[in-house]
PDB file of C-alpha atoms in Angstrom:
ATOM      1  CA  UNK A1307     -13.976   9.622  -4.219  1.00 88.00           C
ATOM      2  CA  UNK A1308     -10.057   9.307  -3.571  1.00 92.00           C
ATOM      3  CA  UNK A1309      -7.439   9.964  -1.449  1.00 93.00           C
ATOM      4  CA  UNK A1310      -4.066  10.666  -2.924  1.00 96.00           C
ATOM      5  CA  UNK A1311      -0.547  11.026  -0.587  1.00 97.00           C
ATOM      6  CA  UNK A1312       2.967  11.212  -2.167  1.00 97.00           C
ATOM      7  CA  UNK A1313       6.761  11.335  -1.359  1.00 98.00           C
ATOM      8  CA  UNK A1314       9.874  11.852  -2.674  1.00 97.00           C
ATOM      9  CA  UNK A1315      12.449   8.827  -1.482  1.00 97.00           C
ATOM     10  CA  UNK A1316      15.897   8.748  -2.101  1.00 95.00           C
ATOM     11  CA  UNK A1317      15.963   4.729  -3.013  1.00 94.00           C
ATOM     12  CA  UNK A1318      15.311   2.905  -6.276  1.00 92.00           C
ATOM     13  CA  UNK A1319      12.027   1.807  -7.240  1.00 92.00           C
ATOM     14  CA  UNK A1320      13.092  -1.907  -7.007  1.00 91.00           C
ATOM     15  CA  UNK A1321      14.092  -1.055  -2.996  1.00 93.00           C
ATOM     16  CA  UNK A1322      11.225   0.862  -2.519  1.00 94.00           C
ATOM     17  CA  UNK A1323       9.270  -2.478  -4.105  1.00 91.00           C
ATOM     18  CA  UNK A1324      10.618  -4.670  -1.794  1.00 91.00           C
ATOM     19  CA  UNK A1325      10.323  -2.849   1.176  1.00 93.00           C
ATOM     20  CA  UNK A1326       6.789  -2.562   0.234  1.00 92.00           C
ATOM     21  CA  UNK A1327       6.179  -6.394   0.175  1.00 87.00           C
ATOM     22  CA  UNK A1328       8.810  -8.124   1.795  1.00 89.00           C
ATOM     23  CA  UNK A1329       6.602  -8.799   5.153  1.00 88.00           C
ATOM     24  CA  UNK A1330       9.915  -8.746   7.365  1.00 91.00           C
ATOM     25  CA  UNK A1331      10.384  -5.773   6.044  1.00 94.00           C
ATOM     26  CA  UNK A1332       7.013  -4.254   6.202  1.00 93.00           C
ATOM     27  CA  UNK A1333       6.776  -5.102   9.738  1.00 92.00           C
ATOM     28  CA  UNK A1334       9.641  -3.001  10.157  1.00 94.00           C
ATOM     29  CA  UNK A1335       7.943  -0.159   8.961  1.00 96.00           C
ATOM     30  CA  UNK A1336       4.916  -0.129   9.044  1.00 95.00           C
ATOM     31  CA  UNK A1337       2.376   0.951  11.843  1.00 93.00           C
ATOM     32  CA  UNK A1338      -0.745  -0.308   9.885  1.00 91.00           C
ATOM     33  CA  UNK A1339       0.353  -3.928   7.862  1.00 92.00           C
ATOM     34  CA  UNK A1340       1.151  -6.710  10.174  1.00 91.00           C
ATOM     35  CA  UNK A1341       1.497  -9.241   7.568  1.00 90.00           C
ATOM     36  CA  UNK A1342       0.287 -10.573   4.224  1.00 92.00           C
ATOM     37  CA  UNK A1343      -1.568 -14.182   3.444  1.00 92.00           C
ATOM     38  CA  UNK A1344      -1.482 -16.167  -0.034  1.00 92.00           C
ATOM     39  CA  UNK A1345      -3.166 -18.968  -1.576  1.00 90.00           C
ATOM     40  CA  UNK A1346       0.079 -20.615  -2.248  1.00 89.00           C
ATOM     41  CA  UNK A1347       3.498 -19.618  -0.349  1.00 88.00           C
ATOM     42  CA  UNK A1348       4.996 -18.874  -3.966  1.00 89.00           C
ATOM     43  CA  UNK A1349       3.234 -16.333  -4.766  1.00 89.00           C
ATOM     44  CA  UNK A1350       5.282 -14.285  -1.683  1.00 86.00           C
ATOM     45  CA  UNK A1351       6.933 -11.336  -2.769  1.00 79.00           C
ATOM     46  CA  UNK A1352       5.338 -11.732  -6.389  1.00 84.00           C
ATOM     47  CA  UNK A1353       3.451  -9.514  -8.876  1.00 88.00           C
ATOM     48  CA  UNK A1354       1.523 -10.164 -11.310  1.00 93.00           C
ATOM     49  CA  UNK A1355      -2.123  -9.269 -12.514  1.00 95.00           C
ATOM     50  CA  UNK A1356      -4.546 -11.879 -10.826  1.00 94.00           C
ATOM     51  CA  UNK A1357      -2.623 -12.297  -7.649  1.00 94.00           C
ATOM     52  CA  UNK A1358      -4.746 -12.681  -5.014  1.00 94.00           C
ATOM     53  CA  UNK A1359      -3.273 -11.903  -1.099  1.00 93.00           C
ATOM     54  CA  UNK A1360      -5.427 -11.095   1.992  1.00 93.00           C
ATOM     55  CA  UNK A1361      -3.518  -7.683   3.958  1.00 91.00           C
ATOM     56  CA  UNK A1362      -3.719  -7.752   7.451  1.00 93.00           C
ATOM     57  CA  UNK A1363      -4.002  -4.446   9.046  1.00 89.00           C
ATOM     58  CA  UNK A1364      -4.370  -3.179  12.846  1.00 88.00           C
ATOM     59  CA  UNK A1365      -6.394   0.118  12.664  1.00 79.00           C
ATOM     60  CA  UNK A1366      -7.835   1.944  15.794  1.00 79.00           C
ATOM     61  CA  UNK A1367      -7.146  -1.587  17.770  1.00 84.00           C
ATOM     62  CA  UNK A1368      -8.461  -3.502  15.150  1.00 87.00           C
ATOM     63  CA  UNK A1369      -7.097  -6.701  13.349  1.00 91.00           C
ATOM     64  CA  UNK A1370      -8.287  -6.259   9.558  1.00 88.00           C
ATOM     65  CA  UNK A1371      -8.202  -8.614   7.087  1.00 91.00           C
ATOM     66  CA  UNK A1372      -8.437  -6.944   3.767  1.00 91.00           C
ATOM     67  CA  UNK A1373      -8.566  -9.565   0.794  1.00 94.00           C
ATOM     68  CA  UNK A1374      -7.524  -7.831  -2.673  1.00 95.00           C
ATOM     69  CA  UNK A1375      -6.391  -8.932  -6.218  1.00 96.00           C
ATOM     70  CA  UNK A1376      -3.416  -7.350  -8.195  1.00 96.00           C
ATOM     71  CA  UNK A1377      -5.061  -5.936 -11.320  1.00 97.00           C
ATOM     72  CA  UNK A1378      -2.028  -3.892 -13.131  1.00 95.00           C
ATOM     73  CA  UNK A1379       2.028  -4.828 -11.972  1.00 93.00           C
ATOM     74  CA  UNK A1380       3.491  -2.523 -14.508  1.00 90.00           C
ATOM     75  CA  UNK A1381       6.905  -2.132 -11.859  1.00 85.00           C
ATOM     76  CA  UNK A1382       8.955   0.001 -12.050  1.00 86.00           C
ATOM     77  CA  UNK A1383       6.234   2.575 -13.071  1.00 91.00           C
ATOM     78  CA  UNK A1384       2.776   1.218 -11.214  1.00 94.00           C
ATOM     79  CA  UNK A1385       1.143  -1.063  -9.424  1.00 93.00           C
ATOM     80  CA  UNK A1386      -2.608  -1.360  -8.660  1.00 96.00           C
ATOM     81  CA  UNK A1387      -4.655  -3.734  -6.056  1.00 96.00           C
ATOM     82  CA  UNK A1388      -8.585  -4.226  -5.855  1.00 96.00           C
ATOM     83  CA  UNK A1389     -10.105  -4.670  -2.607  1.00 93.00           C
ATOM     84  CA  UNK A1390     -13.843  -5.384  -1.811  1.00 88.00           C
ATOM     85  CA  UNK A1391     -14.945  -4.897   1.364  1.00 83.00           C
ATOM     86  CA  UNK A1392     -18.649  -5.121   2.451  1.00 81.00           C
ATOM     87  CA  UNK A1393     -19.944  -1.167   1.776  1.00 83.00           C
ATOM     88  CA  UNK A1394     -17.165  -0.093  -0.856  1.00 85.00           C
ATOM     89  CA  UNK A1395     -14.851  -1.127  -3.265  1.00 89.00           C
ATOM     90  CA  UNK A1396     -11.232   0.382  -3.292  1.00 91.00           C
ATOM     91  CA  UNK A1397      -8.676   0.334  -6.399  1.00 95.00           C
ATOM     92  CA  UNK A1398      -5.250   1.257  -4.496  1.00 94.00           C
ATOM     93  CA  UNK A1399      -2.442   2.253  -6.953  1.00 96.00           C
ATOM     94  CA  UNK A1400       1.187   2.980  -6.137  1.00 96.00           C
ATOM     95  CA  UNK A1401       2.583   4.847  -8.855  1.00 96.00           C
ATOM     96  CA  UNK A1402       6.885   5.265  -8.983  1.00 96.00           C
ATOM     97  CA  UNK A1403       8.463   8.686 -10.833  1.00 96.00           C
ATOM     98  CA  UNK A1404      12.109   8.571 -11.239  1.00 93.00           C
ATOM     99  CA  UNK A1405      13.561  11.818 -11.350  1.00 91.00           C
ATOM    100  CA  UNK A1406      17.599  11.182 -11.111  1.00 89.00           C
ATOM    101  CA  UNK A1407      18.325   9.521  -7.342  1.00 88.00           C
ATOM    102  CA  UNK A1408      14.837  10.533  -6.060  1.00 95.00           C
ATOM    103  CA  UNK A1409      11.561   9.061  -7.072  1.00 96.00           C
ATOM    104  CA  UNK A1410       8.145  10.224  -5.881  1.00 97.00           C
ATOM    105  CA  UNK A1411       6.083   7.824  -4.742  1.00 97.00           C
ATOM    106  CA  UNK A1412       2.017   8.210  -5.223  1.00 97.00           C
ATOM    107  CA  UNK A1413      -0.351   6.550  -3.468  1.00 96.00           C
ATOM    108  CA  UNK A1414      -3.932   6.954  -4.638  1.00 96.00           C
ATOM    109  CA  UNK A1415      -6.954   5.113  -3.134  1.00 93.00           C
ATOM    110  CA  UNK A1416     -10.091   5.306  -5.267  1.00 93.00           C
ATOM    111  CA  UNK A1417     -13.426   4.499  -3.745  1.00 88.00           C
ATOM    112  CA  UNK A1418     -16.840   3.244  -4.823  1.00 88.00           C
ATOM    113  CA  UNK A1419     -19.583   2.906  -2.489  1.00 85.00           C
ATOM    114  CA  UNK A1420     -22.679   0.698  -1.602  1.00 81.00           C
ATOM    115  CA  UNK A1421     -24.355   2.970   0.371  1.00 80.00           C
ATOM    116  CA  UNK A1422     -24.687   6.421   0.684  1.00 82.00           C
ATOM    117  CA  UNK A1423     -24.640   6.370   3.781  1.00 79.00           C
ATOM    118  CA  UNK A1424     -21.095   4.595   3.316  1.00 74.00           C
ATOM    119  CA  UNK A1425     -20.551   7.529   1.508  1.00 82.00           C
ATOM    120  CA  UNK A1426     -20.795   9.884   3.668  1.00 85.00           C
ATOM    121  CA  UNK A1427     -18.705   8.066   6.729  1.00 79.00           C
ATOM    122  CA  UNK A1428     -16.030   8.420   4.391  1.00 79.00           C
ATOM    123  CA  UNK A1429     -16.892  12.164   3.481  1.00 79.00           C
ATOM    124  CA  UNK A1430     -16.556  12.621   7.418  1.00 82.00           C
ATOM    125  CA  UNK A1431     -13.676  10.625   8.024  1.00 79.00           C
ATOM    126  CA  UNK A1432     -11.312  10.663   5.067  1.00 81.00           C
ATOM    127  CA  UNK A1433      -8.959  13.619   6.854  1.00 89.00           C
ATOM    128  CA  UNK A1434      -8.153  10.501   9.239  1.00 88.00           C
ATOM    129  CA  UNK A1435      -7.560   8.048   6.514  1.00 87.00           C
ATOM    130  CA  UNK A1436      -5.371  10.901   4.349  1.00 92.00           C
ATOM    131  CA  UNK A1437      -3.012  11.756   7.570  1.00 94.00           C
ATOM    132  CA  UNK A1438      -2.295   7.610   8.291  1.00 91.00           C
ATOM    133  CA  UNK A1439      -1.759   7.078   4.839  1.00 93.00           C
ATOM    134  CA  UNK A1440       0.715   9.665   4.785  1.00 97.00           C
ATOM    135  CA  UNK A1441       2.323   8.967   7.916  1.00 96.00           C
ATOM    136  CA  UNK A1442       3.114   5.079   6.284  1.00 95.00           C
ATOM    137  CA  UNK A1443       4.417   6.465   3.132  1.00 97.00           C
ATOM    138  CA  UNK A1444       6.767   8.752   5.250  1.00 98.00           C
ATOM    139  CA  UNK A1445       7.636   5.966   7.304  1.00 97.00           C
ATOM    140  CA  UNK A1446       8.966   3.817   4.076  1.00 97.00           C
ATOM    141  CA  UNK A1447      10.608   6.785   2.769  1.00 97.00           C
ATOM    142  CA  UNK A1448      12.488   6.975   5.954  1.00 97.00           C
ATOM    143  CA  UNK A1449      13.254   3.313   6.204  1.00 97.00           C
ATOM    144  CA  UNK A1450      14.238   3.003   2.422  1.00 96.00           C
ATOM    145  CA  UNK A1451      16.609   6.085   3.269  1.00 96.00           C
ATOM    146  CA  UNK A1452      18.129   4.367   6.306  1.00 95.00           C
ATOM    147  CA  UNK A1453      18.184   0.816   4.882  1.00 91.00           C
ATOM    148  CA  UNK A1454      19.332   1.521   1.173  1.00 85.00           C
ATOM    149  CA  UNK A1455      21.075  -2.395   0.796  1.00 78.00           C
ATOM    150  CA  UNK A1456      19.454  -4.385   3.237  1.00 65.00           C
ATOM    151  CA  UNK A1457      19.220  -7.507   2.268  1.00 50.00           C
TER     152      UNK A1457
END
């Protein structure tokens, strides 16, 4: 099962990158990431296959810490994350489509469950989980747009 979101942003992939994972930046934008742990403080703003980072997330007035490994950093076309939580397992790929000044952004979250009964919470919630996924790529797109140099 998946959920995919897109948008068109008016900012190079490599600003679009960085916004994504600079974490004074992301804090900026972002209504769901509050931050981003590593094993070692090197590995900040990094990507490579194998690089393993912990997300933290605030969801429904929640602090979430979702621990995922980089398994494809193929920038400036795609990058993909795999995160295992206790009922599912989630692959979460950004792909990046240059078309002139604009390039669409896709964000696809692919999901394999434990349970069926984990199964079908996400059946009845993934409408929730499409619109806030949405809503943060739309927020980036208008941050890239306002912030195209910010360094």
């Amino acid at each position: 099962m998946q959920i995919t979101v897109s948008a068109e942003m008016n900012a190079s992939v490599d600003r679009i990158f960085r916004a994504m994972n600079d974490e004074e930046e992301v804090k900026r934008w972002s209504k769901l990431v509050t931050g981003f742990i590593y094993e070692k403080e090197e590995d900040r703003n990094q990507c490579y296959p194998g690089l393993t980072y912990i997300c933290v997330q605030k969801q429904f007035g929640q602090v979430l810490e979702v621990k995922a490994r980089v398994v494809e950093c193929n920038l400036p076309h795609r990058l993909a994350a795999r995160a295992v939580m206790d009922d599912f397992t989630a692959l979460m790929s950004y792909s990046f489509d240059k078309h002139g000044e604009v390039v669409r952004v896709t964000h696809q979250q692919e999901y394999e469950f434990s349970s069926g009964m984990a199964k079908v919470l996400f059946v009845l919630t993934s409408w929730i989980s499409r619109i806030m996924l949405q809503n943060e790529l739309n927020r980036l797109k208008k941050y890239v747009e306002a912030h195209p140099h910010l360094d």
